[in-house]
Amino acid sequence: MIYITRKASFNAAHKLARTDWDDDKNNEVYGKCANPNWHGHNYWLYVTVKGEINQETGFLVDLKWLKDVMNTYVVDKVDHKNLNLDVDFMKGKLASTENLAVAVWDQLLAPIAESGAVLHCVKIYETENNFVEYFG
Ligand code: NI
C-alpha cells in the first residue's frame, strides 16, 4: 500500500453563525468568525489517496488526473466564493472547516474510486495554525 498527496489552495469567504441563535449567542460561541459581513481565509487542501503501484506506469495515480479531479469537484466550486452562499455542496451546513472537510470528502470519494485508488484523507488548513483531517 502506498499513499500519495496532492495539495491545492483556494480563497473563500464565510461566517460561522447559526440562524436559530441570536447575535449574542453567535458572538459568544464563534467570536470574530460570526462577523455578519463575512471574512475570508486562504485555505490549503491536501488530498491523500492510497492503493497499489501500477507496475506498468510506476504510478499510484496520475497526479495531473488527481489535480483535475480536485479542481472539478472542489476547487472550482469554492475558490473566490462564499462558502455559506455560493457552494452547492455546503448548502444548509455551517461553514466550519470540520464540515467543509467532510463535504469535500463526499465530493471526492466516488470520482477517486473510479481510478482504482482509495481516498484516504482530506486535510484542510484554514490558517497556518489550524487544520482538520478527515478519514471518512
Ligand atoms: Ni473563519
mmCIF file with all atom_site columns, C-alpha atoms and ligand atoms in Angstrom, residues 12-16 32-34 39-41 43 95-97 126-127, ligand 1:
data_model
loop_
_atom_site.group_PDB
_atom_site.id
_atom_site.type_symbol
_atom_site.label_atom_id
_atom_site.label_alt_id
_atom_site.label_comp_id
_atom_site.label_asym_id
_atom_site.label_entity_id
_atom_site.label_seq_id
_atom_site.pdbx_PDB_ins_code
_atom_site.Cartn_x
_atom_site.Cartn_y
_atom_site.Cartn_z
_atom_site.occupancy
_atom_site.B_iso_or_equiv
_atom_site.pdbx_formal_charge
_atom_site.auth_seq_id
_atom_site.auth_comp_id
_atom_site.auth_asym_id
_atom_site.auth_atom_id
_atom_site.pdbx_PDB_model_num
ATOM   1  C  CA . ALA A 1 12  ? -13.063 31.771 0.230  1.00 0.00 ? 12  ALA A CA 1
ATOM   2  C  CA . ALA A 1 13  ? -15.333 33.848 2.446  1.00 0.00 ? 13  ALA A CA 1
ATOM   3  C  CA . HIS A 1 14  ? -17.556 32.532 5.176  1.00 0.00 ? 14  HIS A CA 1
ATOM   4  C  CA . LYS A 1 15  ? -19.053 33.212 8.544  1.00 0.00 ? 15  LYS A CA 1
ATOM   5  C  CA . LEU A 1 16  ? -19.903 30.965 11.428 1.00 0.00 ? 16  LEU A CA 1
ATOM   6  C  CA . LYS A 1 32  ? -14.924 37.153 15.259 1.00 0.00 ? 32  LYS A CA 1
ATOM   7  C  CA . CYS A 1 33  ? -15.920 34.295 12.958 1.00 0.00 ? 33  CYS A CA 1
ATOM   8  C  CA . ALA A 1 34  ? -19.562 35.349 13.430 1.00 0.00 ? 34  ALA A CA 1
ATOM   9  C  CA . HIS A 1 39  ? -14.408 37.250 6.483  1.00 0.00 ? 39  HIS A CA 1
ATOM   10 C  CA . GLY A 1 40  ? -12.032 35.247 4.355  1.00 0.00 ? 40  GLY A CA 1
ATOM   11 C  CA . HIS A 1 41  ? -9.339  32.605 4.566  1.00 0.00 ? 41  HIS A CA 1
ATOM   12 C  CA . TYR A 1 43  ? -7.264  27.619 2.585  1.00 0.00 ? 43  TYR A CA 1
ATOM   13 C  CA . ALA A 1 95  ? -19.246 26.583 7.149  1.00 0.00 ? 95  ALA A CA 1
ATOM   14 C  CA . SER A 1 96  ? -16.718 25.291 9.684  1.00 0.00 ? 96  SER A CA 1
ATOM   15 C  CA . THR A 1 97  ? -13.503 23.672 8.489  1.00 0.00 ? 97  THR A CA 1
ATOM   16 C  CA . GLU A 1 126 ? -7.926  27.225 7.466  1.00 0.00 ? 126 GLU A CA 1
ATOM   17 C  CA . THR A 1 127 ? -4.952  29.111 8.875  1.00 0.00 ? 127 THR A CA 1
HETATM 18 NI NI . NI  B 2 .   ? -13.252 31.890 9.528  1.00 0.00 ? 1   NI  B NI 1
#
